[in-house]
Amino acid sequence: MKNLAILRKLISLYYYLMVILFAIGLITIPFLLYLGKKTEVSFFGDQININSLSSTKTAIVLFLIGSLYLLYFLSIRLIKNTVDILATGVYFTQKVISNFKKAGNYFIAIGIGATIVKIIVDLLVLSELKINIDGGMLVFILFGLFFMFLSEAFAKAQTINEENNLTI
């Protein structure tokens, strides 16, 4: 269980750093836009200069990218909460199963959503249609499928555990 304790600490550290950076971004980006400073947003390797866009395009780009970051934040929070539950020694609960399934759904949504958002951002920023499936987007889909598999495995283990408890 030493590995679980290390995992719990690392995920908690990552989660709280992400909360701080997310909050800083929510405060800083509107402030920089108001001041007219050069503001670039990084999205899957592309640097998007927000100042060169109209206010409508800026709002759309920030909303779409912000939505993906929010989904990512929610999925990491679910994983953190799940690891906290697992660290107590209770493994096969409905909460763990549903958290794995939700995290899987979020990661799949991020992978597919990032592909769609990338197409939309390229249309808005570059005024050209480019369809490019990035490896990072595919990794999110793979993680999503893995977490959904974990959910099914834990559900099956929960059923077996309940049957064993009834037999004894």
XYZ file of N, CA, C and O in Angstrom:
672
model
N 0.806 -1.202 0.000
C 0.000 0.000 0.000
C 0.853 1.272 0.000
O 0.326 2.357 0.008
N 2.163 1.078 0.010
C 3.053 2.225 -0.042
C 2.884 2.977 -1.356
O 2.911 4.213 -1.382
N 2.678 2.221 -2.448
C 2.478 2.855 -3.753
C 1.221 3.704 -3.770
O 1.193 4.779 -4.367
N 0.170 3.224 -3.105
C -1.074 3.972 -3.044
C -0.898 5.267 -2.262
O -1.456 6.316 -2.643
N -0.111 5.231 -1.206
C 0.153 6.440 -0.417
C 0.929 7.467 -1.243
O 0.628 8.662 -1.207
N 1.912 6.993 -2.014
C 2.682 7.896 -2.886
C 1.769 8.471 -3.960
O 1.800 9.682 -4.236
N 0.960 7.620 -4.572
C 0.021 8.067 -5.605
C -0.937 9.105 -5.051
O -1.206 10.131 -5.694
N -1.438 8.859 -3.850
C -2.381 9.796 -3.218
C -1.739 11.167 -3.004
O -2.345 12.197 -3.286
N -0.499 11.174 -2.531
C 0.192 12.447 -2.296
C 0.463 13.183 -3.608
O 0.272 14.400 -3.699
N 0.905 12.452 -4.619
C 1.210 13.083 -5.902
C -0.039 13.635 -6.583
O -0.021 14.741 -7.129
N -1.119 12.873 -6.541
C -2.364 13.355 -7.154
C -2.891 14.563 -6.394
O -3.361 15.525 -7.007
N -2.800 14.537 -5.075
C -3.257 15.685 -4.284
C -2.432 16.919 -4.599
O -2.975 18.019 -4.783
N -1.113 16.756 -4.687
C -0.231 17.873 -5.030
C -0.584 18.424 -6.410
O -0.741 19.636 -6.589
N -0.720 17.530 -7.380
C -1.064 17.941 -8.745
C -2.415 18.647 -8.776
O -2.575 19.680 -9.425
N -3.382 18.110 -8.064
C -4.731 18.688 -8.023
C -4.703 20.112 -7.457
O -5.270 21.026 -8.053
N -4.031 20.300 -6.328
C -4.030 21.627 -5.707
C -3.215 22.635 -6.523
O -3.577 23.809 -6.587
N -2.133 22.191 -7.151
C -1.406 23.087 -8.057
C -2.277 23.471 -9.248
O -2.259 24.628 -9.693
N -3.038 22.528 -9.751
C -3.926 22.802 -10.871
C -5.021 23.789 -10.470
O -5.378 24.680 -11.247
N -5.553 23.665 -9.258
C -6.565 24.606 -8.772
C -5.983 26.016 -8.732
O -6.615 26.979 -9.185
N -4.772 26.139 -8.213
C -4.127 27.454 -8.114
C -3.894 28.039 -9.500
O -4.210 29.211 -9.760
N -3.356 27.235 -10.423
C -3.082 27.733 -11.776
C -4.364 28.068 -12.520
O -4.418 29.041 -13.281
N -5.408 27.287 -12.311
C -6.699 27.551 -12.947
C -7.258 28.878 -12.445
O -7.756 29.694 -13.228
N -7.161 29.102 -11.144
C -7.647 30.360 -10.565
C -6.832 31.552 -11.076
O -7.394 32.599 -11.408
N -5.520 31.386 -11.150
C -4.669 32.462 -11.671
C -5.038 32.780 -13.122
O -5.123 33.936 -13.514
N -5.275 31.735 -13.917
C -5.661 31.931 -15.308
C -6.990 32.648 -15.441
O -7.153 33.519 -16.301
N -7.956 32.295 -14.592
C -9.256 32.952 -14.639
C -9.169 34.434 -14.293
O -9.955 35.238 -14.788
N -8.220 34.779 -13.446
C -8.045 36.186 -13.065
C -7.176 36.919 -14.078
O -7.474 38.046 -14.480
N -6.103 36.281 -14.520
C -5.098 36.936 -15.355
C -5.558 37.194 -16.786
O -5.339 38.281 -17.318
N -6.188 36.220 -17.415
C -6.543 36.358 -18.832
C -7.488 37.541 -19.066
O -7.220 38.373 -19.940
N -8.598 37.678 -18.314
C -9.441 38.866 -18.549
C -8.705 40.181 -18.261
O -8.894 41.175 -18.967
N -7.854 40.165 -17.243
C -7.095 41.363 -16.902
C -6.154 41.749 -18.044
O -6.070 42.921 -18.425
N -5.442 40.783 -18.606
C -4.542 41.050 -19.728
C -5.300 41.497 -20.969
O -4.838 42.371 -21.706
N -6.450 40.908 -21.204
C -7.271 41.324 -22.342
C -7.755 42.758 -22.166
O -7.783 43.538 -23.115
N -8.109 43.113 -20.952
C -8.562 44.469 -20.660
C -7.442 45.477 -20.887
O -7.661 46.563 -21.425
N -6.228 45.113 -20.489
C -5.092 46.015 -20.654
C -4.578 46.062 -22.094
O -3.797 46.950 -22.446
N -5.002 45.106 -22.917
C -4.541 45.069 -24.296
C -3.161 44.462 -24.458
O -2.537 44.602 -25.503
N -2.673 43.785 -23.434
C -1.371 43.124 -23.517
C -1.466 41.916 -24.431
O -2.523 41.320 -24.596
N -0.327 41.540 -25.013
C -0.293 40.361 -25.868
C -0.597 39.132 -25.009
O 0.094 38.849 -24.040
N -1.663 38.434 -25.381
C -2.106 37.280 -24.624
C -2.157 36.084 -25.553
O -2.891 36.084 -26.532
N -1.366 35.061 -25.233
C -1.357 33.836 -26.018
C -1.840 32.683 -25.155
O -1.477 32.569 -23.990
N -2.665 31.860 -25.758
C -3.171 30.673 -25.090
C -2.589 29.466 -25.817
O -2.631 29.395 -27.044
N -2.037 28.540 -25.056
C -1.466 27.331 -25.640
C -2.530 26.241 -25.654
O -3.187 25.984 -24.648
N -2.690 25.624 -26.818
C -3.688 24.557 -26.959
C -3.131 23.474 -27.855
O -2.996 23.668 -29.062
N -2.758 22.345 -27.268
C -2.188 21.203 -27.983
C -1.085 21.631 -28.945
O -1.093 21.297 -30.124
N -0.143 22.400 -28.431
C 1.031 22.782 -29.209
C 0.874 24.031 -30.035
O 1.851 24.564 -30.551
N -0.342 24.520 -30.195
C -0.564 25.746 -30.958
C -0.606 26.938 -30.007
O -1.210 26.872 -28.944
N 0.045 28.013 -30.407
C -0.026 29.266 -29.661
C -1.068 30.147 -30.340
O -0.935 30.488 -31.507
N -2.114 30.506 -29.623
C -3.190 31.309 -30.173
C -3.098 32.703 -29.574
O -3.226 32.881 -28.365
N -2.851 33.702 -30.433
C -2.792 35.092 -29.989
C -4.225 35.607 -29.889
O -4.871 35.904 -30.894
N -4.705 35.723 -28.666
C -6.082 36.115 -28.410
C -6.338 37.564 -28.857
O -7.425 37.893 -29.316
N -5.343 38.427 -28.746
C -5.523 39.840 -29.084
C -5.801 40.068 -30.561
O -6.383 41.083 -30.929
N -5.386 39.146 -31.418
C -5.586 39.332 -32.850
C -6.993 38.936 -33.293
O -7.353 39.130 -34.451
N -7.799 38.403 -32.380
C -9.149 37.960 -32.717
C -10.177 39.012 -32.320
O -9.930 39.836 -31.435
N -11.326 38.949 -32.963
C -12.427 39.823 -32.550
C -12.925 39.364 -31.186
O -12.624 38.253 -30.739
N -13.701 40.207 -30.539
C -14.172 39.858 -29.195
C -15.072 38.623 -29.215
O -15.031 37.808 -28.295
N -15.854 38.455 -30.262
C -16.711 37.270 -30.363
C -15.875 36.014 -30.528
O -16.110 35.003 -29.851
N -14.888 36.065 -31.424
C -14.015 34.913 -31.632
C -13.215 34.617 -30.374
O -13.017 33.456 -30.013
N -12.763 35.660 -29.687
C -12.019 35.468 -28.435
C -12.882 34.753 -27.410
O -12.434 33.814 -26.746
N -14.126 35.185 -27.284
C -15.037 34.569 -26.313
C -15.278 33.100 -26.665
O -15.278 32.235 -25.780
N -15.453 32.807 -27.948
C -15.699 31.425 -28.370
C -14.481 30.560 -28.077
O -14.601 29.462 -27.518
N -13.289 31.043 -28.462
C -12.057 30.274 -28.247
C -11.827 30.028 -26.759
O -11.540 28.902 -26.342
N -11.955 31.068 -25.950
C -11.733 30.911 -24.508
C -12.767 29.987 -23.874
O -12.442 29.185 -22.997
N -14.014 30.088 -24.326
C -15.062 29.217 -23.786
C -14.779 27.755 -24.127
O -14.886 26.872 -23.262
N -14.430 27.479 -25.388
C -14.183 26.095 -25.807
C -12.970 25.497 -25.097
O -13.037 24.378 -24.572
N -11.874 26.238 -25.074
C -10.665 25.731 -24.415
C -10.888 25.628 -22.903
O -10.493 24.649 -22.268
N -11.560 26.618 -22.327
C -11.866 26.590 -20.900
C -12.746 25.409 -20.527
O -12.575 24.797 -19.460
N -13.688 25.054 -21.409
C -14.557 23.902 -21.151
C -13.758 22.606 -21.097
O -14.002 21.744 -20.247
N -12.803 22.471 -22.005
C -11.955 21.265 -21.986
C -11.098 21.216 -20.731
O -10.940 20.153 -20.116
N -10.530 22.376 -20.339
C -9.745 22.405 -19.105
C -10.610 22.096 -17.896
O -10.158 21.431 -16.960
N -11.857 22.544 -17.910
C -12.764 22.247 -16.804
C -13.058 20.749 -16.725
O -13.050 20.166 -15.639
N -13.293 20.114 -17.876
C -13.492 18.667 -17.891
C -12.263 17.937 -17.361
O -12.382 16.959 -16.609
N -11.082 18.404 -17.748
C -9.844 17.805 -17.260
C -9.737 17.963 -15.743
O -9.406 17.014 -15.026
N -10.036 19.146 -15.266
C -10.004 19.421 -13.834
C -10.969 18.498 -13.089
O -10.621 17.905 -12.054
N -12.187 18.339 -13.613
C -13.181 17.476 -12.974
C -12.738 16.014 -12.964
O -12.963 15.294 -11.983
N -12.102 15.579 -14.050
C -11.642 14.186 -14.096
C -10.511 13.948 -13.099
O -10.490 12.907 -12.425
N -9.606 14.897 -12.964
C -8.524 14.748 -11.976
C -9.101 14.767 -10.564
O -8.667 14.003 -9.688
N -10.112 15.598 -10.335
C -10.750 15.635 -9.020
C -11.405 14.288 -8.705
O -11.308 13.782 -7.579
N -12.070 13.682 -9.699
C -12.673 12.368 -9.492
C -11.619 11.320 -9.152
O -11.822 10.485 -8.264
N -10.502 11.368 -9.867
C -9.430 10.407 -9.594
C -8.864 10.627 -8.200
O -8.622 9.675 -7.459
N -8.680 11.884 -7.817
C -8.182 12.199 -6.477
C -9.136 11.666 -5.410
O -8.714 11.012 -4.456
N -10.430 11.921 -5.586
C -11.421 11.441 -4.617
C -11.447 9.917 -4.552
O -11.592 9.330 -3.479
N -11.293 9.279 -5.700
C -11.297 7.821 -5.746
C -10.077 7.243 -5.033
O -10.189 6.285 -4.263
N -8.916 7.831 -5.260
C -7.705 7.366 -4.581
C -7.831 7.596 -3.072
O -7.380 6.767 -2.274
N -8.458 8.698 -2.671
C -8.684 8.933 -1.241
C -9.556 7.832 -0.636
O -9.305 7.373 0.476
N -10.591 7.403 -1.372
C -11.451 6.320 -0.891
C -10.665 5.006 -0.826
O -10.740 4.267 0.160
N -9.897 4.727 -1.875
C -9.122 3.483 -1.918
C -8.082 3.430 -0.795
O -7.765 2.361 -0.285
N -7.556 4.592 -0.421
C -6.538 4.642 0.636
C -7.100 4.247 1.998
O -6.340 3.862 2.888
N -8.421 4.322 2.152
C -9.027 3.914 3.426
C -9.142 2.395 3.542
O -9.494 1.889 4.592
N -8.878 1.677 2.433
C -8.953 0.222 2.459
C -10.280 -0.318 1.961
O -10.490 -1.523 1.900
N -11.192 0.566 1.596
C -12.485 0.152 1.048
C -12.370 0.246 -0.469
O -12.238 1.332 -1.024
N -12.405 -0.935 -1.125
C -12.119 -0.952 -2.557
C -13.351 -1.048 -3.436
O -13.438 -0.386 -4.452
N -14.291 -1.881 -3.068
C -15.373 -2.208 -3.989
C -16.671 -1.530 -3.572
O -17.623 -2.179 -3.146
N -16.701 -0.215 -3.709
C -17.909 0.537 -3.394
C -18.491 1.102 -4.687
O -17.802 1.255 -5.691
N -19.759 1.425 -4.609
C -20.432 2.004 -5.773
C -19.823 3.357 -6.129
O -19.753 3.731 -7.299
N -19.351 4.088 -5.129
C -18.734 5.397 -5.370
C -17.453 5.252 -6.202
O -17.225 6.024 -7.142
N -16.618 4.276 -5.874
C -15.384 4.037 -6.628
C -15.721 3.655 -8.064
O -15.134 4.174 -9.020
N -16.689 2.779 -8.213
C -17.087 2.318 -9.547
C -17.613 3.486 -10.382
O -17.219 3.674 -11.534
N -18.496 4.288 -9.784
C -19.066 5.416 -10.547
C -18.019 6.490 -10.833
O -18.040 7.111 -11.903
N -17.073 6.709 -9.904
C -16.013 7.695 -10.150
C -15.117 7.270 -11.316
O -14.745 8.091 -12.150
N -14.764 5.980 -11.361
C -13.959 5.490 -12.486
C -14.710 5.654 -13.805
O -14.139 6.058 -14.814
N -15.999 5.344 -13.783
C -16.792 5.453 -15.015
C -16.912 6.915 -15.456
O -16.755 7.230 -16.639
N -17.197 7.812 -14.505
C -17.299 9.239 -14.849
C -15.969 9.781 -15.363
O -15.939 10.528 -16.345
N -14.879 9.419 -14.701
C -13.559 9.877 -15.150
C -13.279 9.372 -16.560
O -12.760 10.113 -17.408
N -13.643 8.121 -16.835
C -13.478 7.575 -18.172
C -14.284 8.340 -19.203
O -13.785 8.675 -20.280
N -15.534 8.635 -18.860
C -16.378 9.417 -19.771
C -15.806 10.816 -20.004
O -15.829 11.323 -21.132
N -15.293 11.424 -18.937
C -14.694 12.761 -19.077
C -13.470 12.725 -19.989
O -13.302 13.583 -20.848
N -12.606 11.724 -19.791
C -11.403 11.638 -20.624
C -11.761 11.396 -22.093
O -11.140 11.976 -22.983
N -12.751 10.558 -22.353
C -13.180 10.346 -23.737
C -13.749 11.636 -24.314
O -13.455 12.009 -25.458
N -14.540 12.347 -23.516
C -15.101 13.625 -23.970
C -13.991 14.634 -24.258
O -14.081 15.403 -25.223
N -12.937 14.622 -23.449
C -11.811 15.531 -23.684
C -11.120 15.177 -24.995
O -10.810 16.063 -25.801
N -10.867 13.891 -25.226
C -10.196 13.470 -26.455
C -10.980 13.830 -27.700
O -10.443 14.397 -28.659
N -12.268 13.520 -27.698
C -13.115 13.842 -28.857
C -13.341 15.347 -28.939
O -13.252 15.951 -30.019
N -13.610 15.965 -27.781
C -13.852 17.411 -27.748
C -12.648 18.210 -28.202
O -12.786 19.224 -28.896
N -11.454 17.773 -27.828
C -10.240 18.495 -28.223
C -10.062 18.456 -29.733
O -9.632 19.448 -30.343
N -10.421 17.338 -30.348
C -10.340 17.249 -31.804
C -11.305 18.239 -32.454
O -10.933 18.973 -33.373
N -12.521 18.273 -31.938
C -13.527 19.195 -32.487
C -13.134 20.644 -32.228
O -13.226 21.499 -33.119
N -12.680 20.933 -31.013
C -12.278 22.305 -30.673
C -11.095 22.743 -31.532
O -11.048 23.887 -31.990
N -10.166 21.845 -31.776
C -9.006 22.184 -32.616
C -9.461 22.567 -34.026
O -8.948 23.521 -34.605
N -10.420 21.838 -34.572
C -10.951 22.171 -35.892
C -11.619 23.544 -35.869
O -11.387 24.382 -36.748
N -12.431 23.800 -34.841
C -13.126 25.086 -34.726
C -12.139 26.234 -34.537
O -12.262 27.288 -35.170
N -11.139 26.036 -33.678
C -10.144 27.088 -33.435
C -9.353 27.379 -34.705
O -9.102 28.547 -35.029
N -8.980 26.339 -35.442
C -8.275 26.564 -36.713
C -9.148 27.336 -37.695
O -8.654 28.195 -38.423
N -10.445 27.042 -37.706
C -11.352 27.792 -38.575
C -11.437 29.254 -38.152
O -11.429 30.157 -38.994
N -11.528 29.488 -36.847
C -11.664 30.861 -36.351
C -10.375 31.666 -36.470
O -10.389 32.832 -36.844
N -9.249 31.040 -36.128
C -7.978 31.768 -36.068
C -7.306 31.841 -37.439
O -6.873 32.898 -37.875
N -7.208 30.699 -38.114
C -6.475 30.635 -39.375
C -7.383 30.735 -40.597
O -6.889 30.840 -41.718
N -8.681 30.665 -40.378
C -9.680 30.668 -41.455
C -9.427 29.552 -42.463
O -9.599 29.737 -43.672
N -9.011 28.415 -41.967
C -8.820 27.259 -42.832
C -9.235 26.001 -42.084
O -9.132 25.925 -40.857
N -9.699 25.035 -42.847
C -10.143 23.775 -42.273
C -8.992 22.790 -42.284
O -8.497 22.406 -43.338
N -8.536 22.434 -41.079
C -7.472 21.447 -40.944
C -7.963 20.362 -39.996
O -8.366 20.653 -38.882
N -7.952 19.137 -40.470
C -8.329 18.014 -39.618
C -7.059 17.254 -39.274
O -6.396 16.718 -40.154
N -6.719 17.278 -37.999
C -5.490 16.671 -37.535
C -5.780 15.971 -36.215
O -6.235 16.588 -35.268
N -5.534 14.679 -36.178
C -5.729 13.945 -34.930
C -4.381 13.868 -34.226
O -3.456 13.233 -34.717
N -4.302 14.549 -33.115
C -3.071 14.632 -32.339
C -2.950 13.405 -31.443
O -3.939 12.861 -30.969
N -1.718 12.975 -31.197
C -1.473 11.832 -30.316
C -1.962 12.077 -28.903
O -2.427 11.160 -28.228
N -1.863 13.323 -28.437
C -2.333 13.662 -27.097
C -3.824 13.463 -26.948
O -4.316 13.030 -25.905
N -4.551 13.767 -28.014
C -6.002 13.577 -27.985
C -6.346 12.091 -27.928
O -7.268 11.686 -27.235
N -5.579 11.292 -28.654
C -5.793 9.847 -28.658
C -5.482 9.248 -27.282
O -6.181 8.340 -26.829
N -4.490 9.780 -26.605
C -4.139 9.296 -25.262
C -5.296 9.524 -24.295
O -5.593 8.669 -23.451
N -5.984 10.659 -24.415
C -7.142 10.909 -23.547
C -8.229 9.866 -23.781
O -8.844 9.375 -22.833
N -8.456 9.509 -25.029
C -9.461 8.484 -25.335
C -9.028 7.137 -24.754
O -9.844 6.408 -24.170
N -7.746 6.804 -24.877
C -7.242 5.545 -24.316
C -7.374 5.518 -22.793
O -7.782 4.510 -22.208
N -7.023 6.634 -22.139
C -7.197 6.707 -20.684
C -8.671 6.557 -20.313
O -9.013 5.909 -19.327
N -9.533 7.190 -21.089
C -10.965 7.084 -20.829
C -11.455 5.646 -20.894
O -12.190 5.177 -20.020
N -11.031 4.945 -21.940
C -11.419 3.546 -22.078
C -10.838 2.699 -20.947
O -11.503 1.785 -20.434
N -9.618 3.023 -20.520
C -9.003 2.290 -19.411
C -9.787 2.498 -18.119
O -10.051 1.539 -17.376
N -10.186 3.727 -17.834
C -10.942 3.989 -16.604
C -12.328 3.344 -16.669
O -12.848 2.882 -15.647
N -12.925 3.286 -17.846
C -14.210 2.605 -17.980
C -14.041 1.094 -17.754
O -14.901 0.447 -17.138
N -12.925 0.544 -18.241
C -12.622 -0.861 -17.976
C -12.436 -1.082 -16.467
O -12.938 -2.076 -15.916
N -11.703 -0.180 -15.799
C -11.526 -0.303 -14.346
C -12.869 -0.285 -13.633
O -13.083 -1.033 -12.670
N -13.771 0.550 -14.094
C -15.106 0.619 -13.504
C -15.815 -0.727 -13.619
O -16.395 -1.222 -12.641
N -15.748 -1.333 -14.804
C -16.379 -2.642 -14.998
C -15.706 -3.719 -14.147
O -16.386 -4.579 -13.579
N -14.379 -3.674 -14.066
C -13.653 -4.669 -13.263
C -14.004 -4.531 -11.788
O -14.211 -5.539 -11.096
N -14.080 -3.302 -11.292
C -14.428 -3.088 -9.890
C -15.887 -3.490 -9.631
O -16.210 -3.997 -8.546
N -16.772 -3.275 -10.596
C -18.173 -3.688 -10.433
C -18.270 -5.203 -10.343
O -19.011 -5.746 -9.504
N -17.514 -5.894 -11.183
C -17.511 -7.361 -11.151
C -16.917 -7.850 -9.826
O -17.436 -8.787 -9.210
N -15.838 -7.211 -9.383
C -15.215 -7.592 -8.113
C -16.159 -7.322 -6.943
O -16.190 -8.102 -5.984
N -16.939 -6.239 -7.029
C -17.900 -5.934 -5.973
C -18.960 -7.042 -5.883
O -19.307 -7.486 -4.790
N -19.431 -7.501 -7.026
C -20.423 -8.576 -7.056
C -19.851 -9.857 -6.459
O -20.502 -10.517 -5.638
N -18.639 -10.203 -6.836
C -17.983 -11.406 -6.307
C -17.758 -11.271 -4.808
O -17.981 -12.215 -4.036
N -17.350 -10.078 -4.367
C -17.117 -9.831 -2.941
C -18.420 -9.975 -2.151
O -18.428 -10.566 -1.062
N -19.524 -9.460 -2.695
C -20.813 -9.583 -2.012
C -21.256 -11.036 -1.943
O -21.812 -11.477 -0.934
N -21.029 -11.789 -3.028
C -21.385 -13.216 -3.025
C -20.555 -13.984 -1.987
O -21.080 -14.858 -1.301
N -19.277 -13.647 -1.878
C -18.414 -14.298 -0.865
C -18.879 -13.963 0.524
O -18.850 -14.829 1.418
N -19.301 -12.733 0.768
C -19.762 -12.338 2.097
C -21.062 -13.063 2.449
O -21.307 -13.374 3.616
N -21.925 -13.323 1.442
C -23.178 -14.034 1.715
C -22.950 -15.519 1.971
O -23.689 -16.145 2.725
N -21.916 -16.069 1.346
C -21.623 -17.487 1.486
C -21.094 -17.813 2.884
O -21.381 -18.873 3.431
N -20.366 -16.922 3.447
C -19.748 -17.154 4.758
C -20.729 -16.915 5.825
O -21.549 -17.153 6.360
